[in-house]
Coordinates of C-alpha atoms in Angstrom, one line a residue:
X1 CA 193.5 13.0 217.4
X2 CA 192.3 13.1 214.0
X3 CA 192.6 16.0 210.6
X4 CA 189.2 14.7 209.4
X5 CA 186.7 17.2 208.4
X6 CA 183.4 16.2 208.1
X7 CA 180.1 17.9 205.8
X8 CA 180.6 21.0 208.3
X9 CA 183.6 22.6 209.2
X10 CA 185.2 20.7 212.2
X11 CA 187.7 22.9 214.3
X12 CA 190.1 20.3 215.9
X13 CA 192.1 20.6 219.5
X14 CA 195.4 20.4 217.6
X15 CA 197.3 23.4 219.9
X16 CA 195.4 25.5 221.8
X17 CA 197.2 28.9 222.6
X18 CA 194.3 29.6 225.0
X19 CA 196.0 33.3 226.3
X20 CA 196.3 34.5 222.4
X21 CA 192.9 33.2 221.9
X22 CA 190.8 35.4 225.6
X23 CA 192.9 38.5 224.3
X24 CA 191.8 38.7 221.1
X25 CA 188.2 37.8 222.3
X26 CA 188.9 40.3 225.2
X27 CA 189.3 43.0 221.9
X28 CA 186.6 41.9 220.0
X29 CA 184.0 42.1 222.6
X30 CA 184.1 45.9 222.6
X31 CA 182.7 45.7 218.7
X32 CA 181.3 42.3 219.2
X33 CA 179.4 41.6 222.6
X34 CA 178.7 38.1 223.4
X35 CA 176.1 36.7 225.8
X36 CA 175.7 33.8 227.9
X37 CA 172.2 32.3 228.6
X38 CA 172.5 29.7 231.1
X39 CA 168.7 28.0 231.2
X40 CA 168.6 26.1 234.8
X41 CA 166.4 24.6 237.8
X42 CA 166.5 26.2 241.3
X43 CA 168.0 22.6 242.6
X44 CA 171.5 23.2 240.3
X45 CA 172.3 25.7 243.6
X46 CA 172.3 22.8 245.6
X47 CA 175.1 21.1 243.2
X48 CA 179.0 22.0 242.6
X49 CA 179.5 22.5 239.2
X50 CA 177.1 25.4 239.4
X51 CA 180.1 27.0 241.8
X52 CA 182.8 26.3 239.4
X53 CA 180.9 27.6 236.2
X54 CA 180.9 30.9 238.0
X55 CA 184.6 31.1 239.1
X56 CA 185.3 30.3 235.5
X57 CA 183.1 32.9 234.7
X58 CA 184.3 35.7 236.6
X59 CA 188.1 35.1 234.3
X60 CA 185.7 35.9 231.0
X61 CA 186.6 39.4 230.6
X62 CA 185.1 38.7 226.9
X63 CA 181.8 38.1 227.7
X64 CA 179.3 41.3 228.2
X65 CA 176.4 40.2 229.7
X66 CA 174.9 35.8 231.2
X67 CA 171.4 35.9 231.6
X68 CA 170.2 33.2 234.0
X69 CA 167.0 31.4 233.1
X70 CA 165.5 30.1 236.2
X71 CA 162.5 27.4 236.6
X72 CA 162.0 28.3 240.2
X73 CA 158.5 27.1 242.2
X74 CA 158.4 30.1 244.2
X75 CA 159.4 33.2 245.3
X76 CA 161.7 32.0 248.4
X77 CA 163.6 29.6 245.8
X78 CA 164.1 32.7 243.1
X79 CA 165.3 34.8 245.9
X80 CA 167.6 32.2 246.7
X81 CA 169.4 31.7 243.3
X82 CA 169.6 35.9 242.7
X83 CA 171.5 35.7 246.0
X84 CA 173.5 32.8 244.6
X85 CA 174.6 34.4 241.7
X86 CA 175.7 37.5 243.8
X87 CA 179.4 35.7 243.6
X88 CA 179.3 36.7 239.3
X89 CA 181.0 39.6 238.9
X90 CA 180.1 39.8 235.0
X91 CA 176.8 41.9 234.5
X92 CA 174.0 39.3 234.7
X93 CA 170.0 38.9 235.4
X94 CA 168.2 36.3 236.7
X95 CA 165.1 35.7 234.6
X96 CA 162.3 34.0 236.8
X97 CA 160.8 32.1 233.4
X98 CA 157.9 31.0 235.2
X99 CA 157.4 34.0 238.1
X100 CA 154.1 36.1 238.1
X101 CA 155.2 38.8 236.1
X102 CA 157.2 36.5 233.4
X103 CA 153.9 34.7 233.1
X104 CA 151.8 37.6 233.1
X105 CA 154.0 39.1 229.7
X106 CA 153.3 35.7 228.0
X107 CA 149.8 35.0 228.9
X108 CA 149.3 39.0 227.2
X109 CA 150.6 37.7 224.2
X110 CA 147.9 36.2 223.3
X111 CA 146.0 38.7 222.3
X112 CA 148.2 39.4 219.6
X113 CA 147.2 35.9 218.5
X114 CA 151.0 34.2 220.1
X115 CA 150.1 31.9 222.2
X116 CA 152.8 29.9 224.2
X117 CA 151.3 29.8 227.2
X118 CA 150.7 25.8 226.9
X119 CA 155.0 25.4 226.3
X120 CA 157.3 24.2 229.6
X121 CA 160.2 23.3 230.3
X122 CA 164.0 24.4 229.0
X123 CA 163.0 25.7 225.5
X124 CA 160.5 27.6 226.6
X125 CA 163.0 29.4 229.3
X126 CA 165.8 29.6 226.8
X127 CA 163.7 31.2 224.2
X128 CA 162.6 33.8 226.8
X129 CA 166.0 34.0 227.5
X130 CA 167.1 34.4 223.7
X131 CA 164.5 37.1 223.5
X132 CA 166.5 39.1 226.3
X133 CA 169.9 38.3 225.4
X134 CA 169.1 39.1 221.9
X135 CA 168.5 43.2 223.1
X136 CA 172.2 44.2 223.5
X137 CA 174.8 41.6 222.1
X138 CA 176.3 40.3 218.9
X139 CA 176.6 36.5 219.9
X140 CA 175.1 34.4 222.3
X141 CA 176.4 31.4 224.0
X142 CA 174.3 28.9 225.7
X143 CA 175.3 26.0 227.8
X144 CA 173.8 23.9 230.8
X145 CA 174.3 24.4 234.4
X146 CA 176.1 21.1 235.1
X147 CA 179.1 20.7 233.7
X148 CA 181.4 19.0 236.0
X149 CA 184.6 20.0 234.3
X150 CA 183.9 23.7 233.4
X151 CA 186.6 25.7 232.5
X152 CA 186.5 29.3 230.6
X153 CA 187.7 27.8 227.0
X154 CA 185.1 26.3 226.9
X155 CA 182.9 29.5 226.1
X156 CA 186.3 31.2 224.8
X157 CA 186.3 28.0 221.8
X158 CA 182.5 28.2 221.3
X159 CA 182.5 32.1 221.4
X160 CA 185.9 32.6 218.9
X161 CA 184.8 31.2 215.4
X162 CA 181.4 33.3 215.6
X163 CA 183.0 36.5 216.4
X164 CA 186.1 36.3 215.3
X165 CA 186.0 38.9 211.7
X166 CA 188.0 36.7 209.3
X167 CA 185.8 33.2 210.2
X168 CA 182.3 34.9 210.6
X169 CA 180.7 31.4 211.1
X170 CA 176.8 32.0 212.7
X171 CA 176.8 28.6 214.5
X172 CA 179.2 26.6 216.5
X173 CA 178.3 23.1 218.6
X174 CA 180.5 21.9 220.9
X175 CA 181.7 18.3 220.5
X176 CA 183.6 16.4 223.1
X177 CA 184.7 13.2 224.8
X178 CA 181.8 11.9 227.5
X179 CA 184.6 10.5 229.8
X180 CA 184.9 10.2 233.5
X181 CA 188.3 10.4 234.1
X182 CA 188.8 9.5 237.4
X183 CA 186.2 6.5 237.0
X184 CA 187.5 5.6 234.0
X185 CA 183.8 5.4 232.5
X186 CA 182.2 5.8 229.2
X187 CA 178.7 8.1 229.3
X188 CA 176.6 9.7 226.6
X189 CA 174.3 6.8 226.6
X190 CA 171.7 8.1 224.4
X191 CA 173.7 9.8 222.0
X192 CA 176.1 6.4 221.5
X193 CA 173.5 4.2 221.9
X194 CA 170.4 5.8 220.4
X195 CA 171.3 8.4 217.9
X196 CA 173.9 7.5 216.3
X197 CA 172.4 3.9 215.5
X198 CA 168.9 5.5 214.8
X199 CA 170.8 8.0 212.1
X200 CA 173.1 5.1 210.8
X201 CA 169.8 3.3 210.3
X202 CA 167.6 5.6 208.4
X203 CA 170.8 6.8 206.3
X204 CA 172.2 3.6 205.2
X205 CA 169.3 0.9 205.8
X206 CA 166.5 2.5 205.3
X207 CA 167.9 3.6 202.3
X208 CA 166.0 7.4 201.3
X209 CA 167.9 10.5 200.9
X210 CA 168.0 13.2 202.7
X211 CA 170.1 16.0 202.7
X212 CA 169.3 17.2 206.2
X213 CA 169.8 13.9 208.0
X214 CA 173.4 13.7 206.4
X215 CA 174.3 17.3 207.9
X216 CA 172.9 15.7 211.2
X217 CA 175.3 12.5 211.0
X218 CA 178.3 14.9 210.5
X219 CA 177.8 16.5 213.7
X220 CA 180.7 14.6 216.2
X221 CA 178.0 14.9 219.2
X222 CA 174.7 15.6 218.0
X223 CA 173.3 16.0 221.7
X224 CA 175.8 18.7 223.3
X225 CA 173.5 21.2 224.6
X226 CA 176.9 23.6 224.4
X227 CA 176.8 26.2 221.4
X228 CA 177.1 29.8 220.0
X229 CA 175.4 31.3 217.3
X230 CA 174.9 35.0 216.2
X231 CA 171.5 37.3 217.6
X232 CA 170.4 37.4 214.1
X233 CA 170.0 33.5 213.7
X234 CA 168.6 33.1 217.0
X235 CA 165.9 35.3 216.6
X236 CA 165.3 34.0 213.5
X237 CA 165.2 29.8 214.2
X238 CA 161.9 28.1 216.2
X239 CA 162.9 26.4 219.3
X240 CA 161.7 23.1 220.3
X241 CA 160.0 22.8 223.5
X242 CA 160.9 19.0 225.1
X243 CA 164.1 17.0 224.7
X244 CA 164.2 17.0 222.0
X245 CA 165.4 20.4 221.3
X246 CA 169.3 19.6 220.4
X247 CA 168.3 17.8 217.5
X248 CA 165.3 20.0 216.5
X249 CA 167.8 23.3 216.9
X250 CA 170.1 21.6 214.6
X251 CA 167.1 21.1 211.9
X252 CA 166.4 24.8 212.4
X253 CA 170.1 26.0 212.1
X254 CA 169.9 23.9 208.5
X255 CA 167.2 25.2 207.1
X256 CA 168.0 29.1 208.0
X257 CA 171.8 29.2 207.1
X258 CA 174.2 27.9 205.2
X259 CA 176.8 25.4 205.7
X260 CA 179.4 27.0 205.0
X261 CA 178.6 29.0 208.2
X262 CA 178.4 26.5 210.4
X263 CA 180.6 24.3 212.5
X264 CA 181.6 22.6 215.1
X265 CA 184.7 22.9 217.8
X266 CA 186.2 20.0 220.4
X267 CA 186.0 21.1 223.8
X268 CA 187.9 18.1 224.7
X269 CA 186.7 16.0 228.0
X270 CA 183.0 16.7 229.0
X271 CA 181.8 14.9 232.3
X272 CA 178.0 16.2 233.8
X273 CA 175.3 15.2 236.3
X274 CA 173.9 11.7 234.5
X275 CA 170.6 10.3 234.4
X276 CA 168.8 7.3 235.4
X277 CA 167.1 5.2 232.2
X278 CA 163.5 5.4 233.9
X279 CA 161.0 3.3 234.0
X280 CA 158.8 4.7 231.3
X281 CA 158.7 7.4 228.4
X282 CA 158.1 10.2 230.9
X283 CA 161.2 10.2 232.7
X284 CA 165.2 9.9 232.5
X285 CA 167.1 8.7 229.7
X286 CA 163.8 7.4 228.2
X287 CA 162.2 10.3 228.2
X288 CA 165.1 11.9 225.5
X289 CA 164.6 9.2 223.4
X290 CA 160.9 9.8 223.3
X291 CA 161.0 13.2 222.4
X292 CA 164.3 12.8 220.2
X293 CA 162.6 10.2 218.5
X294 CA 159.7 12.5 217.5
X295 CA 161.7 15.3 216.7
X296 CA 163.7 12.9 213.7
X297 CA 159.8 11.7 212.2
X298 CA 158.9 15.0 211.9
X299 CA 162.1 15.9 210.6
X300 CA 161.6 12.6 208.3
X301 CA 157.8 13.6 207.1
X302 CA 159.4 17.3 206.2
X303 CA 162.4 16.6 203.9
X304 CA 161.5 13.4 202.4
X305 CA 159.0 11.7 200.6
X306 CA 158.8 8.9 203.1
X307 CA 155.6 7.4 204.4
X308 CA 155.4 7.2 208.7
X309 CA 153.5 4.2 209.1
X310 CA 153.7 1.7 211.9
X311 CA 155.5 -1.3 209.0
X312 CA 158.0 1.7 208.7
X313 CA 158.4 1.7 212.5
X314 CA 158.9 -1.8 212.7
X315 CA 161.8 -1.8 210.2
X316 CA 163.7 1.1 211.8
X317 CA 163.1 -0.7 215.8
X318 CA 164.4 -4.0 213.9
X319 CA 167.1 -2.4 212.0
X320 CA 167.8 -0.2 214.6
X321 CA 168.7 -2.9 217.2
X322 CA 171.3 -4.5 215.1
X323 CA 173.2 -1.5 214.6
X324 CA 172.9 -0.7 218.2
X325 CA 175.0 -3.7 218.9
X326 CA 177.1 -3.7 216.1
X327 CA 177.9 -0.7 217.9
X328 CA 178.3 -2.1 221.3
X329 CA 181.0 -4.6 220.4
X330 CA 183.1 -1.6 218.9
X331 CA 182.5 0.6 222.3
X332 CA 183.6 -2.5 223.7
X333 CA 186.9 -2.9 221.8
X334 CA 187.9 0.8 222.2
X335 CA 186.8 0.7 226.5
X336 CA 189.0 -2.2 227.0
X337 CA 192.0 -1.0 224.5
X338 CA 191.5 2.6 227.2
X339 CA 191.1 0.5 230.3
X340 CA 187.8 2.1 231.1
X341 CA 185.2 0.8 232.6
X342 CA 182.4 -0.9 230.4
X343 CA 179.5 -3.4 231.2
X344 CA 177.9 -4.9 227.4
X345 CA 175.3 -6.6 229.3
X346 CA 174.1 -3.0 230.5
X347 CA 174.9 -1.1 227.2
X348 CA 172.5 -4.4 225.9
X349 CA 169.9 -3.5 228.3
X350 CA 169.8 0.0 227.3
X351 CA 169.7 -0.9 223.7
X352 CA 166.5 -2.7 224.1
X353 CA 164.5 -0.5 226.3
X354 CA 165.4 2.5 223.5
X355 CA 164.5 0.1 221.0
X356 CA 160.9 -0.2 223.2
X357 CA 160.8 4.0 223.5
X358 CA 160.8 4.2 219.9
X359 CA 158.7 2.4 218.7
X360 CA 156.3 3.5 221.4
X361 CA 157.4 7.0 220.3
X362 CA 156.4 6.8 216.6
X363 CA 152.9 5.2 217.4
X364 CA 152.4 8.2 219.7
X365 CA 153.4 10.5 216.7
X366 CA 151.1 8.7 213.9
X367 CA 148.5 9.7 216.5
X368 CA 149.7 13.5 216.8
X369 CA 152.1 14.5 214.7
X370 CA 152.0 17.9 215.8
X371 CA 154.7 19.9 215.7
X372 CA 156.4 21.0 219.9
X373 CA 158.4 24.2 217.9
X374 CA 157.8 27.6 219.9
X375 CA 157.1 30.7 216.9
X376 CA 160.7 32.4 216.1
X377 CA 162.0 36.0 217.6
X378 CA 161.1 37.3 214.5
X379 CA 157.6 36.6 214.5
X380 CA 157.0 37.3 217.8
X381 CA 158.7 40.8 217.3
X382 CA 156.2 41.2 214.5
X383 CA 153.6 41.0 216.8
X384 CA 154.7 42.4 219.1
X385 CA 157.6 45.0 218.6
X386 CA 158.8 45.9 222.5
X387 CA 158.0 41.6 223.6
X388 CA 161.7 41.9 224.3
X389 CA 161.7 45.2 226.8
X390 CA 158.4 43.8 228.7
X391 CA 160.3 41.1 229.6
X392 CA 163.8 42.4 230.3
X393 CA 161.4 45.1 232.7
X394 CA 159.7 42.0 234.5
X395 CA 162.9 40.7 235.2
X396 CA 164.0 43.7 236.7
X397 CA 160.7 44.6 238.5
X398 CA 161.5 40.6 240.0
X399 CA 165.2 41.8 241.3
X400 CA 163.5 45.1 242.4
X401 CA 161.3 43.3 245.2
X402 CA 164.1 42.1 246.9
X403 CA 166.3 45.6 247.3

């Protein structure tokens, strides 16, 4: 337990007074709606936490409207989440991001010269999802579809700083503790042993300013895929496309807001479905680091004056590695002080292949540095004023097959 407060606004776990907190959300949501976009894959059905983030769901009186974004291969799959989701009592939609008629909306838009038809994955579901969410509320909440340890605070503290009148903050990331409890381990491998280093490195050995990179290091858990911002913001940031979207969102959030109106809030334990390392840059843990890697060089070649070369990549993978395990004998200290779990010889291993991903990661970017952002709400509406309704209506035309 700590008072600190870092460059943003850090909203501690001192005393939650959780039932004075969900009534006065419960009030504001009548002048305030909030939405929950939940972006997930059709095998999440097939896992528990998916059950318990809707129990805990059905207690959030607060929240108007979740919007499910589903990756789903086919039709018998979609059908099967919509009737999974029948147990939500809140007011929801499944969104079949990559269905027939969801594709058919985006492949129209190029003709108005938007083209994201070449776009996969989780950004490119959540923005659709955004898009959607953004047509009837005043905040949005998105979190992923894993969470072991769900609980309905946990939207309640990312929700309450955003709507609530006297705060008005447009951006809240959750920040928590990547414990197992009950196996007494310590996770969040890539954050602790990747991004943290990597930012240490570039702000304190590599020695350039930026301004941008110190907001990033003052984030508690930089890789939460758990926030809340307001509809305005969100149609108004570009959303990165691979995994590297946590830190790219955060780069997005800087650059259209202000400081002071952004925060962050500890949700306190945080346990999820982990992955493997993988074998190579295109899958697992390693495939983060690629794409998280790229996201902080382009981040680098914007805001500074700083040369990407490969000598430069060589002095961060160098430079890198030793803070790593600077790092690793401190994790080590704090496990064994905790009587957790904790194997340095592993954390070592891990060290070492990241080291490998990035600088594989940077050559790959001197050779295509372009950017993975999707265009922002704004332009698309632009373009295209009703974008929003054709895809709320293919949605709904999707849900209408199956009555």
């Amino acid at each position: 337990m700590d008072f600190f407060q870092e460059k943003i606004t850090t909203i501690h776990n001192f005393y939650s007074d959780t039932d004075r907190m969900l009534q006065h959300l419960h009030e504001l949501s009548f002048i305030r709606p909030a939405v929950v976009v939940l972006p997930m894959l059709y095998s999440e059905i097939e896992n528990p936490p998916l059950t318990r983030i809707i129990d805990e769901m059905n207690k959030c009186t607060f929240i108007h409207n979740v919007v499910i974004a589903l990756a789903a291969e086919d039709r018998e799959k979609y059908t099967a989440v919509v009737n999974f989701f029948e147990r939500l009592e809140l007011d929801h939609i499944v969104v079949w991001c990559n269905g027939d008629r969801i594709t058919s909306v985006v492949e129209k838009m190029k003709e108005n010269e938007l083209d994201i038809s070449e776009f996969s994955g989780k950004g490119k579901d959540a923005w659709i999802a955004l898009g959607i969410a953004s047509l009837h509320s005043y905040a949005i909440v998105l979190h992923d579809a894993d969470i072991i340890n769900y609980n309905r605070e946990f939207v309640a503290k990312l929700l309450y700083p955003i709507v609530h009148p006297q705060l008005n903050f447009y951006f809240n990331k959750g920040y928590y503790a990547r414990i197992n409890l009950e196996k007494r381990t310590m996770h969040g491998r890539v954050y602790r042993l990747f991004v943290r280093p990597l930012l240490d490195t570039l702000m304190r050995d590599v020695q350039y300013e930026s301004d941008i990179l110190e907001y990033m290091q003052a984030f508690r858990y930089t890789l939460s895929g758990e926030f809340a911002f307001t509809r305005d913001l969100a149609l108004n940031i570009r959303v990165p496309s691979d995994w590297g979207l946590e830190v790219g969102l955060l780069a997005e959030i800087y650059r259209n807001t202000s400081l002071k109106r952004v925060c962050q809030t500890d949700l306190g334990f945080y346990d999820h479905k982990h992955k493997e390392l993988g074998t190579d840059a295109s899958e697992g843990l390693s495939k983060m680091v690629n794409d998280i890697m790229a996201t902080f060089l382009r981040v680098v070649n914007e805001t500074t004056s700083t040369q990407v070369s490969t000598s430069f990549l060589r002095g961060i993978q160098v430079k890198y590695r030793r803070s790593a395990q600077d790092l690793i004998r401190q994790y080590h200290a704090d496990a064994v002080c905790n009587g957790l779990e904790y194997s340095r010889h592993l954390e070592e291993r891990h060290v070492e292949t990241f080291a490998e991903v990035l600088m594989n990661a940077g050559i790959q970017y001197l050779k295509n540095p372009s950017s993975v952002l999707l265009p922002d709400w704004a332009r698309a509406l632009s373009a295209i004023p009703d974008l929003r309704e054709q895809l709320m209506e293919a949605a709904q035309a999707d849900l209408s097959d199956l009555r």
